[in-house]
Coordinates of C-alpha atoms in Angstrom, one line a residue:
Chain A
M1 CA -0.3 -0.4 0.0
G2 CA 0.8 3.6 -1.1
K3 CA 1.2 7.1 1.4
R4 CA -2.3 6.7 3.3
N5 CA -4.3 10.1 2.7
V6 CA -7.1 10.5 4.5
F7 CA -9.5 9.3 1.8
D8 CA -8.4 5.8 3.3
L9 CA -9.2 6.4 6.3
I10 CA -12.6 7.6 5.5
G11 CA -14.0 5.8 2.8
P12 CA -14.2 3.8 0.8
I13 CA -17.8 4.1 0.5
M14 CA -18.9 -0.1 0.4
V15 CA -21.6 -2.6 1.5
G16 CA -20.7 -4.2 4.8
P17 CA -20.1 -5.9 6.4
S18 CA -16.6 -6.7 6.3
S19 CA -13.6 -4.4 4.5
S20 CA -11.4 -7.3 4.2
H21 CA -14.4 -10.3 3.5
T22 CA -16.6 -9.1 1.6
A23 CA -15.3 -5.2 0.1
G24 CA -12.0 -6.9 -1.0
A25 CA -13.7 -10.3 -2.0
V26 CA -15.8 -7.6 -4.9
R27 CA -12.3 -6.7 -6.1
L28 CA -11.1 -9.8 -6.3
G29 CA -13.6 -10.9 -8.6
T30 CA -13.4 -7.7 -10.6
M31 CA -9.6 -8.7 -10.8
A32 CA -10.4 -12.0 -11.5
R33 CA -12.8 -11.0 -14.5
R34 CA -10.4 -8.6 -16.0
I35 CA -7.3 -11.0 -16.0
L36 CA -9.9 -13.5 -17.5
G37 CA -11.0 -10.2 -20.2
E38 CA -14.5 -11.0 -21.0
E39 CA -17.6 -12.0 -19.2
P40 CA -16.5 -15.3 -17.2
V41 CA -19.9 -18.1 -17.2
R42 CA -18.9 -21.0 -15.6
G43 CA -16.3 -21.6 -13.2
T44 CA -15.2 -22.9 -9.6
I45 CA -15.1 -20.6 -7.3
I46 CA -12.6 -22.2 -4.1
L47 CA -12.5 -20.7 -0.6
H48 CA -9.2 -20.7 2.1
G49 CA -8.8 -20.2 5.3
S50 CA -10.5 -17.6 7.1
F51 CA -12.5 -16.8 4.2
A52 CA -14.1 -20.1 3.7
T53 CA -14.7 -20.8 7.5
T54 CA -16.2 -17.6 8.3
G55 CA -17.0 -16.8 4.5
K56 CA -20.8 -17.4 5.1
G57 CA -21.8 -15.2 7.2
H58 CA -19.2 -12.2 6.2
G59 CA -21.4 -12.5 2.8
T60 CA -18.0 -13.7 0.9
N61 CA -19.8 -15.7 -1.4
L62 CA -22.0 -13.1 -2.3
A63 CA -19.3 -10.6 -2.9
L64 CA -17.4 -12.6 -5.3
V65 CA -19.2 -13.3 -7.0
A66 CA -20.6 -9.7 -7.2
G67 CA -17.0 -9.1 -8.7
L68 CA -17.3 -11.1 -11.9
L69 CA -20.6 -10.0 -13.0
G70 CA -18.1 -6.7 -12.5
M71 CA -20.2 -4.4 -9.7
E72 CA -18.1 -2.4 -7.1
P73 CA -18.1 -2.2 -3.4
D74 CA -20.4 0.2 -3.2
D75 CA -23.4 -1.7 -5.6
E76 CA -26.1 -2.9 -3.4
R77 CA -26.8 -5.0 -5.4
I78 CA -24.2 -7.1 -3.0
P79 CA -26.7 -9.2 -2.3
E80 CA -28.2 -11.0 -5.2
A81 CA -25.6 -11.4 -7.1
P82 CA -26.3 -15.2 -7.3
K83 CA -29.7 -14.4 -8.3
I84 CA -28.8 -12.2 -10.7
A85 CA -25.9 -14.5 -12.3
K86 CA -28.1 -17.4 -12.6
E87 CA -30.9 -15.4 -14.1
R88 CA -27.3 -14.8 -16.9
G89 CA -26.9 -18.1 -17.6
L90 CA -24.5 -17.8 -15.6
N91 CA -22.9 -20.7 -13.3
F92 CA -20.0 -20.7 -10.9
T93 CA -20.1 -22.9 -7.9
F94 CA -18.5 -22.9 -4.7
E95 CA -16.1 -25.7 -2.8
T96 CA -13.2 -24.8 -0.1
A97 CA -9.6 -26.4 -0.1
D98 CA -6.7 -25.5 2.3
L99 CA -4.4 -24.5 -0.7
G100 CA -1.6 -24.1 1.1
D101 CA 0.5 -21.5 4.0
I102 CA -0.9 -18.1 2.1
H103 CA -2.8 -15.3 3.8
P104 CA -6.3 -16.6 5.2
N105 CA -8.6 -14.5 3.2
S106 CA -7.7 -16.1 0.1
V107 CA -10.0 -17.5 -3.1
K108 CA -9.0 -19.1 -6.4
F109 CA -11.2 -18.8 -9.2
D110 CA -10.5 -21.9 -12.6
L111 CA -13.3 -19.4 -15.0
F112 CA -13.9 -19.9 -18.2
G113 CA -15.4 -16.8 -20.5
R114 CA -18.2 -16.6 -22.2
N115 CA -15.6 -16.8 -25.8
G116 CA -14.2 -20.1 -24.4
C117 CA -11.1 -18.0 -22.4
H118 CA -9.7 -20.0 -19.8
V119 CA -8.1 -18.6 -16.8
E120 CA -6.9 -19.9 -13.3
V121 CA -6.1 -17.1 -10.8
L122 CA -5.1 -16.8 -6.9
G123 CA -5.6 -13.5 -4.8
S124 CA -5.8 -13.1 -1.2
S125 CA -7.2 -9.7 1.2
I126 CA -5.4 -8.7 3.0
G127 CA -6.7 -5.9 5.0
G128 CA -9.5 -2.2 4.5
G129 CA -10.2 -4.2 0.7
S130 CA -6.9 -4.1 -0.5
I131 CA -5.8 -7.4 -1.9
V132 CA -3.1 -8.5 -3.9
I133 CA -3.0 -11.7 -6.8
R134 CA -0.4 -14.1 -5.9
E135 CA -1.0 -16.6 -9.1
I136 CA -2.2 -16.7 -12.9
N137 CA -2.1 -19.8 -14.2
G138 CA 0.2 -21.2 -11.7
F139 CA 2.6 -17.8 -12.6
Q140 CA 3.8 -16.3 -9.5
V141 CA 3.0 -12.7 -9.6
D142 CA 2.4 -9.9 -7.4
I143 CA -0.6 -7.5 -9.1
K144 CA -2.4 -4.8 -6.5
G145 CA -4.5 -3.1 -9.1
D146 CA -3.3 0.0 -7.2
Y147 CA -2.0 0.5 -11.1
P148 CA -2.7 -0.2 -14.6
T149 CA -1.6 -3.8 -15.3
L150 CA 0.3 -5.4 -18.1
V151 CA 0.0 -9.3 -17.8
I152 CA 2.0 -11.1 -21.0
L153 CA 3.2 -14.3 -22.1
Q154 CA 5.9 -14.8 -23.6
Q155 CA 8.2 -17.2 -25.1
D156 CA 11.0 -17.2 -22.5
L157 CA 14.1 -16.1 -25.3
P158 CA 17.0 -12.8 -24.6
G159 CA 15.4 -10.0 -26.6
V160 CA 11.3 -10.6 -25.4
V161 CA 11.3 -8.1 -22.7
A162 CA 13.7 -5.9 -24.7
Q163 CA 11.3 -5.0 -27.7
V164 CA 8.5 -4.8 -25.0
T165 CA 10.0 -1.9 -22.5
F166 CA 11.0 0.1 -26.1
L167 CA 7.4 -0.4 -26.9
L168 CA 7.1 1.5 -24.0
A169 CA 9.8 4.0 -23.9
T170 CA 8.8 4.9 -27.6
A171 CA 5.3 5.7 -25.9
Q172 CA 6.4 7.6 -22.4
I173 CA 5.2 4.6 -20.6
N174 CA 6.3 5.0 -17.1
I175 CA 6.8 1.6 -15.3
A176 CA 6.6 1.6 -12.0
H177 CA 7.0 -2.1 -11.2
M178 CA 7.8 -5.4 -13.3
R179 CA 8.6 -8.9 -12.8
V180 CA 9.5 -11.1 -15.1
A181 CA 8.4 -15.7 -13.6
R182 CA 9.2 -18.8 -16.6
E183 CA 7.6 -22.2 -16.6
K184 CA 11.5 -23.1 -17.4
K185 CA 14.8 -22.2 -19.3
G186 CA 14.1 -21.4 -22.8
A187 CA 9.9 -22.1 -22.1
Q188 CA 6.2 -19.8 -21.7
A189 CA 7.2 -16.8 -19.8
L190 CA 5.2 -14.4 -17.8
M191 CA 6.1 -10.8 -17.3
V192 CA 3.1 -8.6 -15.1
L193 CA 4.6 -5.0 -15.8
E194 CA 2.4 -2.0 -13.2
T195 CA 3.2 1.5 -15.1
D196 CA 2.3 4.6 -13.7
Q197 CA 0.0 5.4 -17.5
K198 CA -2.7 3.8 -18.8
I199 CA -1.6 1.9 -21.7
D200 CA -4.1 2.8 -25.5
E201 CA -5.3 -0.1 -27.7
A202 CA -2.8 1.4 -30.4
V203 CA 0.0 0.2 -28.5
L204 CA -1.5 -2.7 -26.8
G205 CA -2.4 -3.9 -31.0
L206 CA 1.5 -3.4 -31.5
M207 CA 3.1 -5.2 -28.9
R208 CA 0.1 -8.4 -29.9
K209 CA 1.8 -8.4 -32.8
L210 CA 4.9 -8.2 -31.5
P211 CA 7.1 -11.4 -32.3
K212 CA 7.7 -14.6 -29.2
I213 CA 4.9 -13.1 -27.2
Y214 CA 1.3 -15.0 -27.6
Q215 CA -1.4 -13.3 -25.4
V216 CA -1.3 -9.4 -24.0
L217 CA -3.4 -8.5 -21.0
A218 CA -4.3 -5.1 -19.6
I219 CA -5.4 -4.0 -16.6
E220 CA -7.4 -0.9 -15.4
S221 CA -6.5 -0.2 -11.8
L222 CA -9.3 -0.3 -9.6
E223 CA -11.3 2.4 -8.8
Chain B
M1 CA 7.8 9.0 11.3
R2 CA 5.0 11.9 11.6
A3 CA 3.3 13.3 14.0
Y4 CA 0.3 14.7 15.4
E5 CA 1.6 16.9 17.5
D6 CA 3.3 18.3 14.8
W7 CA 0.6 19.6 13.0
V8 CA -1.4 21.2 16.6
I9 CA 2.3 23.2 16.8
E10 CA 1.8 24.2 13.1
A11 CA -2.2 25.4 13.3
E12 CA -0.6 27.3 16.1
T13 CA 1.9 29.2 14.9
K14 CA -0.5 29.9 12.0
G15 CA -3.7 30.6 14.1
L16 CA -5.4 27.8 11.8
K17 CA -7.8 25.1 12.5
I18 CA -6.3 21.5 12.6
S19 CA -8.5 20.5 10.0
E20 CA -7.1 23.1 8.0
V21 CA -3.7 22.8 8.7
I22 CA -4.8 18.6 7.5
L23 CA -6.6 19.7 4.5
Q24 CA -3.3 21.3 3.0
N25 CA -0.9 19.2 3.7
Q26 CA -3.9 16.6 1.5
M27 CA -3.6 18.7 -1.6
E28 CA -0.3 18.6 -1.6
E29 CA 0.2 15.2 -0.6
L30 CA -2.5 14.0 -3.5
E31 CA -2.1 17.2 -6.3
Q32 CA -6.4 18.1 -4.9
S33 CA -7.7 21.0 -5.4
E34 CA -9.4 22.4 -2.1
Q35 CA -13.1 22.0 -3.9
A36 CA -12.3 18.0 -5.0
L37 CA -11.2 17.0 -1.6
F38 CA -14.3 18.8 -0.5
Q39 CA -16.3 17.3 -2.7
R40 CA -14.9 13.6 -2.0
M41 CA -16.0 14.3 1.6
S42 CA -19.4 15.2 1.1
K43 CA -20.3 12.5 -1.4
N44 CA -18.6 10.2 2.1
L45 CA -21.1 12.5 4.3
K46 CA -23.5 12.4 2.3
V47 CA -23.7 8.6 2.5
M48 CA -23.4 8.2 6.5
R49 CA -26.5 10.3 6.5
E50 CA -28.1 7.6 4.3
S51 CA -27.5 4.8 6.5
V52 CA -28.5 6.6 9.6
A53 CA -31.2 7.2 8.2
A54 CA -31.8 3.7 6.8
G55 CA -30.6 3.0 10.3
L56 CA -33.2 4.0 11.8
S57 CA -35.8 3.2 10.6
G58 CA -35.4 0.1 8.8
E59 CA -35.9 -3.9 9.9
R60 CA -33.6 -5.6 7.9
R61 CA -32.1 -8.4 9.2
S62 CA -27.8 -9.4 9.4
L63 CA -27.4 -12.4 7.6
S64 CA -26.9 -14.8 10.6
G65 CA -30.3 -13.2 12.2
L66 CA -28.1 -11.7 15.0
V67 CA -28.4 -7.9 14.6
G68 CA -31.6 -5.3 13.4
G69 CA -33.9 -3.3 15.0
D70 CA -31.6 -2.0 17.9
A71 CA -31.5 1.2 16.3
A72 CA -34.6 1.5 16.4
K73 CA -35.5 1.1 19.9
V74 CA -32.9 3.4 21.1
E75 CA -34.1 6.2 18.6
G76 CA -37.6 5.5 20.0
R77 CA -37.3 5.2 23.3
R78 CA -34.9 9.1 22.7
K79 CA -38.6 10.3 20.8
K80 CA -41.0 10.0 23.2
G81 CA -38.3 12.1 25.4
E82 CA -37.6 9.0 28.3
S83 CA -33.6 9.1 27.4
L84 CA -32.2 8.6 31.2
V85 CA -28.7 10.4 28.9
G86 CA -30.1 12.7 26.9
E87 CA -30.8 14.6 23.7
L88 CA -27.1 14.0 22.5
M89 CA -25.8 10.8 23.9
S90 CA -29.0 9.2 22.9
G91 CA -28.8 10.4 19.3
A92 CA -24.7 9.0 19.3
I93 CA -26.1 6.1 20.8
A94 CA -29.5 5.5 18.1
R95 CA -27.6 6.6 15.0
A96 CA -24.3 4.5 15.7
L97 CA -26.6 1.0 16.2
A98 CA -27.8 2.8 13.0
V99 CA -25.2 2.5 10.8
A100 CA -23.4 -0.5 12.2
E101 CA -26.5 -2.0 11.9
V102 CA -26.7 -1.2 8.3
N103 CA -23.4 -2.2 7.8
A104 CA -24.0 -6.2 9.6
C105 CA -27.2 -6.2 7.4
M106 CA -24.8 -5.7 4.0
G107 CA -26.2 -2.5 2.9
K108 CA -23.8 0.9 2.3
I109 CA -21.8 2.2 4.8
V110 CA -18.6 4.2 4.6
A111 CA -15.7 2.6 6.3
A112 CA -14.5 4.6 9.2
P113 CA -11.9 3.9 9.7
T114 CA -13.1 0.2 8.9
A115 CA -15.9 -1.4 8.3
G116 CA -16.2 -2.8 11.5
S117 CA -16.1 0.7 13.4
C118 CA -18.0 2.7 11.4
G119 CA -20.9 3.6 12.8
V120 CA -18.6 6.1 15.8
L121 CA -17.6 8.7 13.5
P122 CA -21.0 9.2 11.8
A123 CA -22.8 8.7 14.9
V124 CA -20.9 11.5 17.0
L125 CA -20.3 14.2 14.5
L126 CA -23.9 14.2 13.0
T127 CA -25.2 14.4 16.6
V128 CA -23.1 17.4 17.2
E129 CA -24.1 18.8 14.2
E130 CA -27.9 18.5 15.1
V131 CA -27.1 19.8 19.0
L132 CA -24.8 22.2 18.3
K133 CA -26.6 23.5 14.5
V134 CA -23.1 24.0 13.2
S135 CA -22.4 24.3 9.2
E136 CA -22.1 21.7 5.9
H137 CA -18.0 23.0 5.8
E138 CA -17.6 23.0 9.6
L139 CA -18.0 19.1 10.0
L140 CA -16.7 18.8 6.7
L141 CA -14.0 20.0 7.3
A142 CA -13.9 18.0 11.1
F143 CA -13.7 15.0 9.1
F144 CA -10.4 15.7 8.1
T145 CA -9.3 16.2 11.8
A146 CA -11.3 13.0 12.5
A147 CA -9.3 11.1 8.3
G148 CA -6.3 13.5 10.0
L149 CA -5.5 11.8 13.0
G150 CA -6.4 8.1 11.4
M151 CA -3.5 8.7 9.6
I152 CA -1.0 9.0 12.1
I153 CA -2.7 6.3 13.9
A154 CA -2.5 3.8 10.8
E155 CA 1.1 5.3 10.0
R156 CA 2.5 4.7 14.1
A157 CA -0.2 1.5 14.8
N158 CA -2.7 0.1 12.2
V159 CA -6.1 0.2 12.7
S160 CA -7.3 -3.3 11.7
G161 CA -8.8 -5.5 14.1
A162 CA -6.2 -8.8 13.0
E163 CA -3.0 -6.9 13.6
G164 CA -4.2 -4.6 16.8
G165 CA -7.4 -5.7 18.5
C166 CA -11.2 -3.9 19.0
Q167 CA -8.3 -1.1 20.3
A168 CA -7.4 -0.5 17.0
E169 CA -10.1 -0.2 15.1
I170 CA -13.2 1.2 17.4
G171 CA -10.9 2.3 19.5
S172 CA -8.9 4.4 16.5
A173 CA -12.8 5.7 15.6
V174 CA -13.2 6.3 19.6
A175 CA -10.2 8.8 18.7
M176 CA -11.1 10.2 15.6
A177 CA -14.1 11.0 16.9
A178 CA -13.2 12.6 20.3
A179 CA -10.8 14.9 18.0
A180 CA -13.6 16.3 15.8
A181 CA -16.0 17.1 18.2
V182 CA -13.9 19.0 19.8
E183 CA -13.6 20.9 16.2
L184 CA -17.0 21.7 16.1
G185 CA -17.0 22.7 19.4
G186 CA -14.7 24.8 19.3
G187 CA -11.7 23.9 20.8
S188 CA -8.5 24.8 19.9
P189 CA -6.3 22.2 18.0
R190 CA -4.5 21.4 21.9
A191 CA -8.0 20.6 23.3
T192 CA -8.9 18.4 19.8
A193 CA -4.9 15.8 20.6
E194 CA -6.2 16.2 24.7
A195 CA -9.8 14.2 23.7
A196 CA -8.0 12.5 21.5
A197 CA -5.8 10.9 23.8
I198 CA -7.7 10.6 26.9
A199 CA -10.0 7.8 23.9
M200 CA -7.9 6.6 23.2
K201 CA -6.7 5.6 26.6
S202 CA -10.1 4.6 27.8
M203 CA -9.7 2.1 24.3
L204 CA -6.4 0.6 25.3
G205 CA -6.2 -3.5 25.2
L206 CA -9.8 -3.7 24.2
V207 CA -9.3 -6.9 22.5
C208 CA -11.6 -8.6 18.9
D209 CA -13.2 -11.4 19.8
P210 CA -16.2 -11.6 17.3
V211 CA -18.7 -14.7 17.9
A212 CA -18.1 -16.6 15.1
G213 CA -15.9 -14.3 12.9
L214 CA -19.5 -12.1 11.8
V215 CA -18.6 -7.9 12.3
E216 CA -22.0 -8.1 14.6
V217 CA -21.6 -10.0 18.5
P218 CA -20.1 -7.4 20.3
C219 CA -18.7 -4.8 17.1
V220 CA -22.2 -3.1 16.2
K221 CA -23.3 -2.7 20.7
R222 CA -19.7 -1.7 20.5
N223 CA -20.0 1.6 17.9
A224 CA -22.2 2.7 20.7
T225 CA -20.9 2.9 23.9
G226 CA -17.3 3.8 21.3
A227 CA -19.3 7.1 20.2
S228 CA -20.6 7.2 24.2
I229 CA -16.9 6.9 25.1
A230 CA -15.7 9.6 22.0
L231 CA -18.6 12.3 24.0
A232 CA -17.1 11.9 27.1
A233 CA -13.2 12.6 26.3
A234 CA -14.5 15.1 24.3
E235 CA -16.5 16.8 26.7
M236 CA -13.5 17.3 29.0
A237 CA -10.7 18.0 26.7
L238 CA -13.3 21.3 25.9
S239 CA -13.2 22.0 29.4
G240 CA -9.6 22.3 29.5
V241 CA -8.7 19.0 30.6
R242 CA -5.0 17.6 30.2
S243 CA -4.3 14.4 29.1
A244 CA -1.2 13.5 31.3
I245 CA 0.3 11.3 28.0
P246 CA 0.3 12.8 25.1
I247 CA -1.6 11.5 22.1
D248 CA 1.0 10.1 20.1
E249 CA 2.6 8.0 22.4
V250 CA -0.6 6.6 23.1
I251 CA -0.9 6.2 19.9
D252 CA 3.0 3.6 19.9
A253 CA 1.8 2.0 22.6
M254 CA -1.9 1.2 21.8
G255 CA 0.4 -0.7 18.4
E256 CA 2.2 -2.1 21.8
I257 CA -0.1 -3.6 23.1
G258 CA -1.2 -5.2 19.6
K259 CA 1.2 -6.5 19.2
Q260 CA 2.2 -8.4 22.8
M261 CA -1.8 -9.8 22.0
P262 CA -2.1 -13.0 21.6
C263 CA -3.5 -14.2 18.5
A264 CA -6.6 -15.6 19.4
L265 CA -8.0 -11.9 21.1
K266 CA -6.6 -10.6 17.6
E267 CA -10.2 -11.5 14.4
T268 CA -9.8 -15.1 15.0
A269 CA -12.5 -16.1 16.6
Q270 CA -10.7 -18.3 18.7
G271 CA -10.4 -16.9 21.8
G272 CA -12.5 -14.4 24.4
L273 CA -16.5 -13.7 24.2
A274 CA -15.9 -15.8 20.7
M275 CA -15.3 -18.7 23.0
T276 CA -17.9 -18.5 25.4
L277 CA -21.0 -21.4 25.9
T278 CA -23.2 -19.1 23.8
G279 CA -20.7 -18.0 21.0
R280 CA -19.2 -21.6 20.6
R281 CA -23.6 -22.4 20.4
I282 CA -23.7 -19.8 17.8
Q283 CA -21.3 -20.6 15.8
A284 CA -21.6 -24.3 15.6
E285 CA -25.7 -22.6 14.5
L286 CA -24.4 -20.9 12.3
L287 CA -21.7 -23.3 9.7

């Protein structure tokens, strides 16, 4: 979390009862939807730790679905989210599991989208409504949603990162944080870049045409 | 590390209210105009008024069924003129219950500083507004005083029940409300610091032991008793009563106590009220 300001202490405006178990859960759903890159139509939501044990009374299930539907944490339809999902023909099922040595307020989404996209996202609600995405499709990441974020799936080869950063530099986009992780040497790698400026479609289009780049995903910052 | 004392001295030197010093600080840090900051705070205030109204009139029940309808009971008695503690205190108690009930029932609230402690600030400040007839502008300024103190608490200690127990959540809200109430009551910047210190000292050591891990028992009623402590601290500070331990040191003590507090008493539902016979029975029925 960056330096605090008055609106971190009086705010956010949200639907209760818990900033971590409700507002944070909505934001985790929102991030999972954005990482999928299209409307999720079905999937499994796996609750871990305190999400699994006290989630029911906090409306965590409702909040996670609300986020997947694209609602904000202050949307008063959150309690009706599963009903709305059903009306739209969407099907999300809940499971509980021990996901290992991670934050007690954690959830794993296994989502399928309208056009057939599939993604697995693991995230945690770390207090006061703040969240962090820990894993995308098994790749370790650290995305808090504070910045516009680029997630790029590429081949692990020399120069691939450079061509992306060169493109960003040309577009006057400054990189705030950056992380590259790979499956194994020479195989697929995942690059996560948090930027100070929003990245427009033209730049994304150019990026998608670069060699050895398989997938480019731009995630808007939360709020 | 920042200290509330620094803002008090700056306000005294420049002859400003403490809220005006905090407002200037935030205009610089957020690179936003005074008008933009007021608009954002005004949005929060609007939602607070709505949640008070919803809680006082509503018949909602929480998901667990443990919470709902108590704000209306207190408000009903107050309206009949039967209140034992008077208009101001009963008004604050009813409003605190109202907002905390709305929160427990998945209604819309403003976290202040957290969702679990969201009733204290609107209860104290909206009741003082009603009794002292302060302007909307003065009221909004007082929220900057509260939030500024909250920033110092978050930086020097924390405002999370899981990290510091209830003293960090409702305790922080009570200190924030006490400081803001003093400003609305015409107190000096120094007096806001005294009120905050007296208020927080009264909340030190308070554990977070919610039944079944829900933001319901004892959280909802503790918002109301917290509001009354804030008003008592404000009354003392406005009368010239000083705190022997300065506010920044009280905040540091709160942070230390939070570290020393066992994990079972920090929002894990593994100790205290959550582990009583009745607490465990409620939990078993819910899960």
